[in-house]
C-alpha atoms as an extended CHARMM CRD file, in Angstrom:
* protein
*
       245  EXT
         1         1  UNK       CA             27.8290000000       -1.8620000000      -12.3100000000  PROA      1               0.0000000000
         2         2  UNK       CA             25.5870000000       -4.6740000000      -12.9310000000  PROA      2               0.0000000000
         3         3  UNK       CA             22.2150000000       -4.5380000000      -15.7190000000  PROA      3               0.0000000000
         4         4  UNK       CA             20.2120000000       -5.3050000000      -12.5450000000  PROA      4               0.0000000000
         5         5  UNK       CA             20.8590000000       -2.2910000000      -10.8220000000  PROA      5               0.0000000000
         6         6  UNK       CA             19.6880000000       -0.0920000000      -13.2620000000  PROA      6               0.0000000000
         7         7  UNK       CA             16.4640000000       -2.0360000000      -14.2120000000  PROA      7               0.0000000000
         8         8  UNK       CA             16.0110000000       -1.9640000000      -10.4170000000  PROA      8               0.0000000000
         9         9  UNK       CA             15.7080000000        1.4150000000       -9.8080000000  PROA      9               0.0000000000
        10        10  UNK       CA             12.2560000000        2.4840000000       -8.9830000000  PROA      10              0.0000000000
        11        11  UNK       CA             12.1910000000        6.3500000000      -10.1880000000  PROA      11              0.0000000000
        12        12  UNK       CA             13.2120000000        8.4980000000      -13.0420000000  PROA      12              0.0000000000
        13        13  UNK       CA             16.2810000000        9.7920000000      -13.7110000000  PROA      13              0.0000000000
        14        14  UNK       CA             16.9290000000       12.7570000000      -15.2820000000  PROA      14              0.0000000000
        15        15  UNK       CA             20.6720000000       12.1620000000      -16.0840000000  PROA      15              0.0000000000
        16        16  UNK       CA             20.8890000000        8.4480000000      -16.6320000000  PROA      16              0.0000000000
        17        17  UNK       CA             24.6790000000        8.9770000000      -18.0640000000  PROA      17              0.0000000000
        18        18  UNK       CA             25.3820000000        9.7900000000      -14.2680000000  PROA      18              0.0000000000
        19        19  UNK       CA             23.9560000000        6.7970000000      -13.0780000000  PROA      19              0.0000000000
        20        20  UNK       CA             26.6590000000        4.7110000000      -11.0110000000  PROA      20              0.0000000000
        21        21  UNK       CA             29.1130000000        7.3510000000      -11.7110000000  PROA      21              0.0000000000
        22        22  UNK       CA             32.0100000000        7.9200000000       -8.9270000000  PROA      22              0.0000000000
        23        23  UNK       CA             31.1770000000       11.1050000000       -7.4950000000  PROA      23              0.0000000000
        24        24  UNK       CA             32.9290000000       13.7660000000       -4.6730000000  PROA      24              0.0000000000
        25        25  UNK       CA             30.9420000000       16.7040000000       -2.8520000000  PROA      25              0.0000000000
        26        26  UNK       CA             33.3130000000       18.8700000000       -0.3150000000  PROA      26              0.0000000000
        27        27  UNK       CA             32.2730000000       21.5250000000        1.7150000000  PROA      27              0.0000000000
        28        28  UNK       CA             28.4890000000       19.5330000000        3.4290000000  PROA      28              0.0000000000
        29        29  UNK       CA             27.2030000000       21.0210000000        5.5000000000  PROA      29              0.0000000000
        30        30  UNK       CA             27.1690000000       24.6230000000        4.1930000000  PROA      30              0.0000000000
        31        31  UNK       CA             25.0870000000       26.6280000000        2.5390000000  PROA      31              0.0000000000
        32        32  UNK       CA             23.4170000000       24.7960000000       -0.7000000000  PROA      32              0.0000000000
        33        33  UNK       CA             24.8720000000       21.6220000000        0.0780000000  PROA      33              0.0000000000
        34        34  UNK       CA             22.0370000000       19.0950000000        0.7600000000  PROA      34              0.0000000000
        35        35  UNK       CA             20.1090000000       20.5030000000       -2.5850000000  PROA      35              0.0000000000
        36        36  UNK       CA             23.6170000000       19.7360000000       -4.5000000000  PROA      36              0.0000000000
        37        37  UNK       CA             23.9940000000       16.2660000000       -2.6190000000  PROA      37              0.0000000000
        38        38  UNK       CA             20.2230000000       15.3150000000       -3.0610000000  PROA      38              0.0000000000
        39        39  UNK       CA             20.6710000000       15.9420000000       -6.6400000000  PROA      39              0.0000000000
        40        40  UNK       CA             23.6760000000       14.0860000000       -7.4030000000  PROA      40              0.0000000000
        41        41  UNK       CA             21.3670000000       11.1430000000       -4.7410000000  PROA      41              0.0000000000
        42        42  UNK       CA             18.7010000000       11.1170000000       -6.9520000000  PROA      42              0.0000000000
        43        43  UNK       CA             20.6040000000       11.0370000000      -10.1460000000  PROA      43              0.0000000000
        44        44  UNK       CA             21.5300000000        7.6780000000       -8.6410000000  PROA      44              0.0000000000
        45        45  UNK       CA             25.3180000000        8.2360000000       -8.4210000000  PROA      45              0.0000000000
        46        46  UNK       CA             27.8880000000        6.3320000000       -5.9140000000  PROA      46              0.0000000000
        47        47  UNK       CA             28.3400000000        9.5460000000       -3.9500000000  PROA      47              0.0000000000
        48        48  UNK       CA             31.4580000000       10.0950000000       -0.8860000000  PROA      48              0.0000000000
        49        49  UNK       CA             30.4550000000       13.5040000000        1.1540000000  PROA      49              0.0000000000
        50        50  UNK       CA             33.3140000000       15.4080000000        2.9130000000  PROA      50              0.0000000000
        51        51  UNK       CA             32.2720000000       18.1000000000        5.2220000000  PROA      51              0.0000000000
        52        52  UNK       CA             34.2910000000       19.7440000000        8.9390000000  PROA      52              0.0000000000
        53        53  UNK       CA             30.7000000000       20.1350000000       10.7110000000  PROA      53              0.0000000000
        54        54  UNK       CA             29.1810000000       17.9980000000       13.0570000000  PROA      54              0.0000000000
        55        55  UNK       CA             29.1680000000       14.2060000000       12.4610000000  PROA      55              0.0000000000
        56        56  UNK       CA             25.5040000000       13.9610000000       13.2580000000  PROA      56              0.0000000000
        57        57  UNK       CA             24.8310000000       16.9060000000       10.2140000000  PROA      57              0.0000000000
        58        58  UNK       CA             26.6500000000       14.6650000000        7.7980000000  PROA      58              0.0000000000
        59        59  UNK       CA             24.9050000000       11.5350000000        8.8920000000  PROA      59              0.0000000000
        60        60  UNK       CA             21.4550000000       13.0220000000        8.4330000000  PROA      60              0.0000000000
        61        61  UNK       CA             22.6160000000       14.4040000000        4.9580000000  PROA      61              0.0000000000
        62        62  UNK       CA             23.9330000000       10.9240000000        4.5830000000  PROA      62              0.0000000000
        63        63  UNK       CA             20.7760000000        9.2160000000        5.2660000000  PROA      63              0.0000000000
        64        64  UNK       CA             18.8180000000       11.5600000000        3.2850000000  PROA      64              0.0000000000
        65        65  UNK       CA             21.0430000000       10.8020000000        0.5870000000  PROA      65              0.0000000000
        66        66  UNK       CA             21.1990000000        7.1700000000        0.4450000000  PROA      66              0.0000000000
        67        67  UNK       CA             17.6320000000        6.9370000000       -0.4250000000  PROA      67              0.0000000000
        68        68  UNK       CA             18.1380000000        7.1760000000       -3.9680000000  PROA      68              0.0000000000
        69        69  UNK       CA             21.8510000000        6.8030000000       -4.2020000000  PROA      69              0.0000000000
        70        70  UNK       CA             23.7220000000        3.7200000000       -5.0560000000  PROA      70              0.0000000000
        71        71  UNK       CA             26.2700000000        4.1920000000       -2.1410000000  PROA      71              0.0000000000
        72        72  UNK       CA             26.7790000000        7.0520000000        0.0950000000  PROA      72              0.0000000000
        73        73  UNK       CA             29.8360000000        7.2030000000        2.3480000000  PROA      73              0.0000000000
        74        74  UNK       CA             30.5920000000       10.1550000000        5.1380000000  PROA      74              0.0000000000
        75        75  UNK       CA             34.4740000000       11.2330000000        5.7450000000  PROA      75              0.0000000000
        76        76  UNK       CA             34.4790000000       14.1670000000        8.3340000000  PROA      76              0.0000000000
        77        77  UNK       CA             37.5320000000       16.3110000000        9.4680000000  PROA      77              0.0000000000
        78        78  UNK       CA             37.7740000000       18.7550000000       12.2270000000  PROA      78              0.0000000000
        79        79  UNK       CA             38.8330000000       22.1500000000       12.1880000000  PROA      79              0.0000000000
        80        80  UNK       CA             40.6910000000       23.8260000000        9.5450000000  PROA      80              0.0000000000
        81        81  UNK       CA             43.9250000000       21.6220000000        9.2220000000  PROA      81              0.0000000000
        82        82  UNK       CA             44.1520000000       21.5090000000        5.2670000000  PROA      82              0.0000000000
        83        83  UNK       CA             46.6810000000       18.8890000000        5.5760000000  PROA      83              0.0000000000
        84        84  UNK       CA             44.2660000000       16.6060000000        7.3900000000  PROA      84              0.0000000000
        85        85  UNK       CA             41.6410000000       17.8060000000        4.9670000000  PROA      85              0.0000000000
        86        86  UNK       CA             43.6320000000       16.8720000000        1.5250000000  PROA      86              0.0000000000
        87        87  UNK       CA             43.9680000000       13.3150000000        3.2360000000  PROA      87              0.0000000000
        88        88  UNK       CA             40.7270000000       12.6610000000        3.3110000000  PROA      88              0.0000000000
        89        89  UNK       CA             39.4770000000       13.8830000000        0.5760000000  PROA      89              0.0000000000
        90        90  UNK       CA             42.4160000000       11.8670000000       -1.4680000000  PROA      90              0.0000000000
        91        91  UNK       CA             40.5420000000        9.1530000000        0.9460000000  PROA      91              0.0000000000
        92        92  UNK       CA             37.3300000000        9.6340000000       -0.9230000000  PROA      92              0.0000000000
        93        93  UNK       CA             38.9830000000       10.4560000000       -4.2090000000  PROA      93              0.0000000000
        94        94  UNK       CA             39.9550000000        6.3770000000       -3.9080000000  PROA      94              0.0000000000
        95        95  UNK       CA             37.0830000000        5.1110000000       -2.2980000000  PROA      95              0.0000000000
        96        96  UNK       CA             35.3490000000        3.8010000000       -4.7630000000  PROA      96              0.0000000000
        97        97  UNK       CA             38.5530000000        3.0600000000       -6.9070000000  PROA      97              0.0000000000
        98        98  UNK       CA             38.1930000000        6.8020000000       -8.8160000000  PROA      98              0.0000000000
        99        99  UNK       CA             36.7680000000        9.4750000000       -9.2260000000  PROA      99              0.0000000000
       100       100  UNK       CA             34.1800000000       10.6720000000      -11.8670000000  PROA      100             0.0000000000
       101       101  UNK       CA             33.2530000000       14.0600000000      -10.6210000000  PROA      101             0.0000000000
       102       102  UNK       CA             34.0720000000       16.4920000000       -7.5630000000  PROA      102             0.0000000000
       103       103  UNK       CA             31.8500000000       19.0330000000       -6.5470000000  PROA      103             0.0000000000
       104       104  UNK       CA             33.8590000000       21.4370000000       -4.2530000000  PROA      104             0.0000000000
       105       105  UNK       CA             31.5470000000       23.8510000000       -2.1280000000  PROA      105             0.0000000000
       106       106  UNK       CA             32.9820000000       27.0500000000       -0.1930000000  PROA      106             0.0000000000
       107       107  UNK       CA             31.0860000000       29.3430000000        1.8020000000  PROA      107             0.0000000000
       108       108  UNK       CA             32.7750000000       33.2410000000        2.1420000000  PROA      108             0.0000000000
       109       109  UNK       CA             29.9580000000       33.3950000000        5.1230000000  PROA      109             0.0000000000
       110       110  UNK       CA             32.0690000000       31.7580000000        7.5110000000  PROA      110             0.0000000000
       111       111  UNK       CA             34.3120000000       34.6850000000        7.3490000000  PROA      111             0.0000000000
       112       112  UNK       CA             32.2450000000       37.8460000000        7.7440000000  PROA      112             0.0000000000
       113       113  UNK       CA             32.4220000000       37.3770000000       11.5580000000  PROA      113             0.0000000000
       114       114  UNK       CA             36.1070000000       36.7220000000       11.7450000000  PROA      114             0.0000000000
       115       115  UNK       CA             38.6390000000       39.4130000000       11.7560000000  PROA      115             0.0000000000
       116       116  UNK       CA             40.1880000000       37.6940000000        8.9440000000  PROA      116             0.0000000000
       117       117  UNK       CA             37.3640000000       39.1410000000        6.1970000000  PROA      117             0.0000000000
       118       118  UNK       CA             39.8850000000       42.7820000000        6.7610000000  PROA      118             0.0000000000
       119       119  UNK       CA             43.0010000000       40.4330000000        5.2270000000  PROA      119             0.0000000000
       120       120  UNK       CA             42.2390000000       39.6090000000        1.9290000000  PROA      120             0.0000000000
       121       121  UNK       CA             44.1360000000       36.6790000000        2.5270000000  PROA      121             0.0000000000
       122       122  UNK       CA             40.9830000000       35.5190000000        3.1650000000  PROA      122             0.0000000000
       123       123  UNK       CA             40.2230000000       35.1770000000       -0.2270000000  PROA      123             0.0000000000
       124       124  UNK       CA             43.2270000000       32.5390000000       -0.9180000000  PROA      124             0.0000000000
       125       125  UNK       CA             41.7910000000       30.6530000000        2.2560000000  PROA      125             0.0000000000
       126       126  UNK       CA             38.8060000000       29.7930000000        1.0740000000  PROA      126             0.0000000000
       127       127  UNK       CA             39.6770000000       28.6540000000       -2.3130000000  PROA      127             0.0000000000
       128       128  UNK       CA             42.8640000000       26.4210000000       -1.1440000000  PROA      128             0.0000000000
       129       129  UNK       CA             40.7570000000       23.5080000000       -0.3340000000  PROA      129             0.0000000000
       130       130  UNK       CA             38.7820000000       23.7700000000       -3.8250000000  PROA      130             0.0000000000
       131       131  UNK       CA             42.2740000000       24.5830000000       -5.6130000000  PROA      131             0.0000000000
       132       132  UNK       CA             44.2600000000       21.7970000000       -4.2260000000  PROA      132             0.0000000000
       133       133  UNK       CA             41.2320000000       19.0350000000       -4.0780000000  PROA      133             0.0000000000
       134       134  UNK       CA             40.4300000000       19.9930000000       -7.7820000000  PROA      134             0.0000000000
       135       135  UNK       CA             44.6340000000       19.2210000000       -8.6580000000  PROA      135             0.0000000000
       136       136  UNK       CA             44.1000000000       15.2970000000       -6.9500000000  PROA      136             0.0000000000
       137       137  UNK       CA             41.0720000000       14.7530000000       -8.8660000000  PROA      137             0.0000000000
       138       138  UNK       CA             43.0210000000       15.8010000000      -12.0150000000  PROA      138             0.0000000000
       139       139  UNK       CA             45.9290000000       13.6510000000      -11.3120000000  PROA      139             0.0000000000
       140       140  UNK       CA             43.7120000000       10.8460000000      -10.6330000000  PROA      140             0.0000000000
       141       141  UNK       CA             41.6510000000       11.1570000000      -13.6930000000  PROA      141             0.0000000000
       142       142  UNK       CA             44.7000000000       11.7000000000      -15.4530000000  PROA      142             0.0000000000
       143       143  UNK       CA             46.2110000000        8.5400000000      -14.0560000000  PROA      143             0.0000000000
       144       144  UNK       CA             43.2570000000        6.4560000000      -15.0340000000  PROA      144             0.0000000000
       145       145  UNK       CA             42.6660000000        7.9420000000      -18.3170000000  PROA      145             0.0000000000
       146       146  UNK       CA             39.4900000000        8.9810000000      -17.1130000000  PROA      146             0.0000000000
       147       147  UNK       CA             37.5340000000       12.2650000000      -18.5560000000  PROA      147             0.0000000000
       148       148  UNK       CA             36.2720000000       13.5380000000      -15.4790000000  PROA      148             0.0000000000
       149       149  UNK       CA             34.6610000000       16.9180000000      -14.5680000000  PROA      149             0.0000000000
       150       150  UNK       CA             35.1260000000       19.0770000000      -11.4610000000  PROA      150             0.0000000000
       151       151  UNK       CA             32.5700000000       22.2200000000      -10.1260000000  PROA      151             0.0000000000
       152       152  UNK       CA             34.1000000000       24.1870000000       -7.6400000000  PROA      152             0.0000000000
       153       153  UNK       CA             30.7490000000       26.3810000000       -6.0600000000  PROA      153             0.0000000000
       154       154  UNK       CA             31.7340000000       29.2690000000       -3.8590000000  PROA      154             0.0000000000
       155       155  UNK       CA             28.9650000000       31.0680000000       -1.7900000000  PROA      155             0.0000000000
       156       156  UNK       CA             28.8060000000       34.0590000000        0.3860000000  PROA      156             0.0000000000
       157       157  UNK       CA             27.5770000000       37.9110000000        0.1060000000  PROA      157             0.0000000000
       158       158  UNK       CA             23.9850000000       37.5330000000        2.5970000000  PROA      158             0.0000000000
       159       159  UNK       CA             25.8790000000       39.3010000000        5.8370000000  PROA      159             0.0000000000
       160       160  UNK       CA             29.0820000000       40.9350000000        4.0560000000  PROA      160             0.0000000000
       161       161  UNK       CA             29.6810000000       44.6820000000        5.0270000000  PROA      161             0.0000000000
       162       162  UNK       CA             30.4590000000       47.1420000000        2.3880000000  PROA      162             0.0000000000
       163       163  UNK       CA             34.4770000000       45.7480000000        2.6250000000  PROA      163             0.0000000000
       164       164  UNK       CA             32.3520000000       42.2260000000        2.9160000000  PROA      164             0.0000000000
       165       165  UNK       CA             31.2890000000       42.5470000000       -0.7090000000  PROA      165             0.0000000000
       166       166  UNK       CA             34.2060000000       44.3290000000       -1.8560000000  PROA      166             0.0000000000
       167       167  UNK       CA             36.1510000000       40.5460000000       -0.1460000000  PROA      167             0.0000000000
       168       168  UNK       CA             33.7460000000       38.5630000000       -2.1060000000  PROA      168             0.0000000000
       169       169  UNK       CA             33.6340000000       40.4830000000       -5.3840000000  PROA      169             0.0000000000
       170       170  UNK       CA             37.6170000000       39.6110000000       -5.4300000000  PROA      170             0.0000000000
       171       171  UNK       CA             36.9550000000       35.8840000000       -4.1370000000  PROA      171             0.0000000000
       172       172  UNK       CA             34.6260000000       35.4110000000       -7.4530000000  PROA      172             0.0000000000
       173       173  UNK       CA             37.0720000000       37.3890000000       -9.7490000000  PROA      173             0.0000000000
       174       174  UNK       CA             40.3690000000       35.1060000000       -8.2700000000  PROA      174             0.0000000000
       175       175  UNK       CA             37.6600000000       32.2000000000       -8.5080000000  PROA      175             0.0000000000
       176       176  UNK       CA             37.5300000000       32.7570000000      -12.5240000000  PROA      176             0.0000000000
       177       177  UNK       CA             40.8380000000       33.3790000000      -12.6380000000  PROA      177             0.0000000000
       178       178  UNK       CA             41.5960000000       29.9550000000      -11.0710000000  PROA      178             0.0000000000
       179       179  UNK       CA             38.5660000000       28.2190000000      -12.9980000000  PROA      179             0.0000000000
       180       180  UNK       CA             40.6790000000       29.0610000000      -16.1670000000  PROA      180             0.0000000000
       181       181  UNK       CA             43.7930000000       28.2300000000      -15.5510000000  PROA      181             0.0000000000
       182       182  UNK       CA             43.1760000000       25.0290000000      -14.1270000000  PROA      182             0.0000000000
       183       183  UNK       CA             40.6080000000       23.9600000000      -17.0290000000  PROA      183             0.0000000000
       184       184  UNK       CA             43.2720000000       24.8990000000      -19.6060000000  PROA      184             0.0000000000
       185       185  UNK       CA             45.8580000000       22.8110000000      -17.6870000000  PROA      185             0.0000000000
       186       186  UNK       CA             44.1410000000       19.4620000000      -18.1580000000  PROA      186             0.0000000000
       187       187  UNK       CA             41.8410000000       20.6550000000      -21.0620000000  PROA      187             0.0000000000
       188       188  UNK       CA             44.0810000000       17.9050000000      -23.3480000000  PROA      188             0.0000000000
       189       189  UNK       CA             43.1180000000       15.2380000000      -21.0320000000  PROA      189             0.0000000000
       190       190  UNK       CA             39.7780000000       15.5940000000      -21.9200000000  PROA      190             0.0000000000
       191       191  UNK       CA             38.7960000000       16.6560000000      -18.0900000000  PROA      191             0.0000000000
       192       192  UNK       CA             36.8410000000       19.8140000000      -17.2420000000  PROA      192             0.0000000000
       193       193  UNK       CA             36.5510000000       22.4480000000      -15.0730000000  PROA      193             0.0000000000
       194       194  UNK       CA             34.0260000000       25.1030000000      -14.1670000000  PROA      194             0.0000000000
       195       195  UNK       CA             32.8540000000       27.0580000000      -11.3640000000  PROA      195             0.0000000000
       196       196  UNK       CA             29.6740000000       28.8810000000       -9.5710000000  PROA      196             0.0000000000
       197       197  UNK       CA             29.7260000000       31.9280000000       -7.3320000000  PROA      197             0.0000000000
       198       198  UNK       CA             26.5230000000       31.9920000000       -5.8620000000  PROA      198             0.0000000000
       199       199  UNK       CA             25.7930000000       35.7520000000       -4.4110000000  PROA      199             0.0000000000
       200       200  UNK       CA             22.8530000000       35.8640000000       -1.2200000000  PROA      200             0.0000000000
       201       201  UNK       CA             23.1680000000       39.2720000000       -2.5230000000  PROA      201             0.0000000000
       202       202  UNK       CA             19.4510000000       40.3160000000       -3.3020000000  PROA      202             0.0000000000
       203       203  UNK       CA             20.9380000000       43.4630000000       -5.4870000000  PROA      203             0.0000000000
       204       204  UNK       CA             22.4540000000       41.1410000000       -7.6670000000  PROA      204             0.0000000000
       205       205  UNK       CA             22.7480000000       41.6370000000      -11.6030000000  PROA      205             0.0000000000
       206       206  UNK       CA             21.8720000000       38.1750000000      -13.6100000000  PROA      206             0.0000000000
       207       207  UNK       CA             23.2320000000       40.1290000000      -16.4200000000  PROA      207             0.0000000000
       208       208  UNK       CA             26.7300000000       40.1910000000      -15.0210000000  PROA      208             0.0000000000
       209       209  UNK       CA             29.8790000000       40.5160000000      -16.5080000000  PROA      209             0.0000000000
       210       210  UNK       CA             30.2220000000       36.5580000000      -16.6940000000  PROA      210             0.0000000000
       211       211  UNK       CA             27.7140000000       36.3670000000      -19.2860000000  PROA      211             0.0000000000
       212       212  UNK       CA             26.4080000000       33.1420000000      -17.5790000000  PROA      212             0.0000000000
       213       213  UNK       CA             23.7760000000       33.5130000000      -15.2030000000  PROA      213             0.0000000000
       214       214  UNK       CA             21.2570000000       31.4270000000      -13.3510000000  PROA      214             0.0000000000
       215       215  UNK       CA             18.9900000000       31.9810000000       -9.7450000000  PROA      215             0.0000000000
       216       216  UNK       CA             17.5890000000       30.3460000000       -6.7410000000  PROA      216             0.0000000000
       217       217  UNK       CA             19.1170000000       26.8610000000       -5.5320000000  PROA      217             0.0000000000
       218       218  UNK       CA             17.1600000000       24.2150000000       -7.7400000000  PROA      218             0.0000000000
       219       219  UNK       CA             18.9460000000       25.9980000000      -10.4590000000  PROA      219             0.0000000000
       220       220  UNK       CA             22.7300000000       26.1660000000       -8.8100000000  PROA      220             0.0000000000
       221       221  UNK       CA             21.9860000000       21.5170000000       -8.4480000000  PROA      221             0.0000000000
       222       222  UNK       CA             20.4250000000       21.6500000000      -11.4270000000  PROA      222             0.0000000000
       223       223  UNK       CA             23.3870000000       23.2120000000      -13.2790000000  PROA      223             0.0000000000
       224       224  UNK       CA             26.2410000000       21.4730000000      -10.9600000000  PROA      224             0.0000000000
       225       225  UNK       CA             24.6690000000       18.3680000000      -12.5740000000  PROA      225             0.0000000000
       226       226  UNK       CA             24.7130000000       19.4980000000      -16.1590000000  PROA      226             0.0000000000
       227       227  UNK       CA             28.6210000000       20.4410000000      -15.8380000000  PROA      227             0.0000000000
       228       228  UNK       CA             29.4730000000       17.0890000000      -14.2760000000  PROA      228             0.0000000000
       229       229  UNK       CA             27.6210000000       14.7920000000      -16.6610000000  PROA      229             0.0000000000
       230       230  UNK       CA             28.9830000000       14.2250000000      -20.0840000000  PROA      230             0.0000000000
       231       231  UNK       CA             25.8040000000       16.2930000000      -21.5490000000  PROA      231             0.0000000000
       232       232  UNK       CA             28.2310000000       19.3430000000      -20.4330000000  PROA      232             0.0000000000
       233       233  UNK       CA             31.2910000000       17.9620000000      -22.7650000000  PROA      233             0.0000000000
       234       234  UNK       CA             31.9370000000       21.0250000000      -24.3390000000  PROA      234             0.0000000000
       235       235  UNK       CA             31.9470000000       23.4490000000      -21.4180000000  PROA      235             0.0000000000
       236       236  UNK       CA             35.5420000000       24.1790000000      -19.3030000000  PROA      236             0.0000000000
       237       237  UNK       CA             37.2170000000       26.9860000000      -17.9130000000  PROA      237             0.0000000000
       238       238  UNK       CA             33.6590000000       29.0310000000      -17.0740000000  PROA      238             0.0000000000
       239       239  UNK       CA             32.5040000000       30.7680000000      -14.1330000000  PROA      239             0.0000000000
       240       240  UNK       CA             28.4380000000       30.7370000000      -13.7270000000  PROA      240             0.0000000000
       241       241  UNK       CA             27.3740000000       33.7550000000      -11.5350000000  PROA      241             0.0000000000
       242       242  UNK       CA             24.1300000000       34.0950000000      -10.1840000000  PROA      242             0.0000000000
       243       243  UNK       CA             21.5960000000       35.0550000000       -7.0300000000  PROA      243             0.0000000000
       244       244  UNK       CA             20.2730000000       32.0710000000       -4.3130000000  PROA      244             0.0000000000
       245       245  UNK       CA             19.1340000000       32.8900000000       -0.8560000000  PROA      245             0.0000000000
């Protein structure tokens, strides 16, 4: 990246290491996405959103974006074809010739309506696309020896039934369970891994048994940020658990 673009920009940054930095955010469009995509905007990165809405949503989230970022891209799929979704996000894994960071955001809301939330098969569906996404980044940052971080973010818990909670209670548990194992796979690499489950859940405990808590939404960008900039060197393999409506 060129001197001039930096001495160019016309606001502070709170994470000037991030500046220019190659970054991925899955899952726009959901819940807590824009705050996580404004904050990797403002922190000046070159930012590539993936979402399966509407391509109007992601063009407005784009456009809000590229305000402060140094290059925003949109890559939409449709439907729930993982295949089709791997592709492009392997698309915007390359886009900007690597990756830095991926921020991978699933929402358990989008199953409390289906009959699916009774399977808890449901629970492996909405961490494949997080699980498999996070494995390309690796393999690219592997590949070009770079020491990259991933955040996978699941959400869900504000219209769950009593089974509902019970679904996502297991989603977060199989979340941590995946966090770890994936962090300690590429932990000699020098390329991390953490996670967020974000509970809508007003009853919930900050003093869970994570250890790691942290509440409302400026805090879930705030820390996403933290874990994907090299001021977060030290942590892999966590799961951060905490309340945002």
């Amino acid at each position: 990246m060129l001197i001039g673009e930096v001495d160019g920009l016309d606001v502070a940054v709170e994470h000037p290491e991030l500046v220019g930095k190659r970054v991925l955010v899955t899952g726009a469009g959901g819940r807590l996405a824009d705050e996580v995509i404004q904050a990797f905007a403002q922190a000046r990165t070159r930012l590539v959103v993936h979402g399966t809405g509407p391509r109007s949503e992601l063009t407005r989230v784009a456009k809000a974006a590229g305000r402060y970022a140094m290059d925003v891209e949109v890559l939409a799929s449709t439907g729930s074809d993982y295949a089709q979704q791997l592709e492009v996000a392997r698309a915007g894994i390359q886009r900007f010739g690597g990756i830095d960071a991926v921020v991978n955001i699933a929402d358990m809301d989008v199953l409390w309506d289906e009959a699916a939330v009774q399977d808890e098969g449901a629970i492996a569906d909405v961490l494949a696309l997080p699980c498999l996404v996070t494995q390309i980044a690796v393999n690219r940052m592997r590949a070009t020896l770079n020491r990259g971080s991933i955040v996978n973010i699941l959400t869900g818990g504000r219209r769950a039934s009593g089974r509902g909670k019970l679904i996502a209670e297991l989603a977060q548990s199989s979340l941590s369970s995946m966090t770890r194992t994936q962090a300690q796979s590429c932990a000699e690499n020098g390329i991390r891994v953490n996670a967020l489950a974000v509970s809508g859940d007003m009853d919930f405990d900050p003093a869970g048994p994570s250890g790691y808590a942290f509440s409302e939404r400026a805090d879930v960008a705030s820390l996403a940020l933290h874990l994907a900039s090299p001021r977060g060197h030290n942590l892999s393999g966590l799961t951060f658990e905490g309340y945002a409506c």
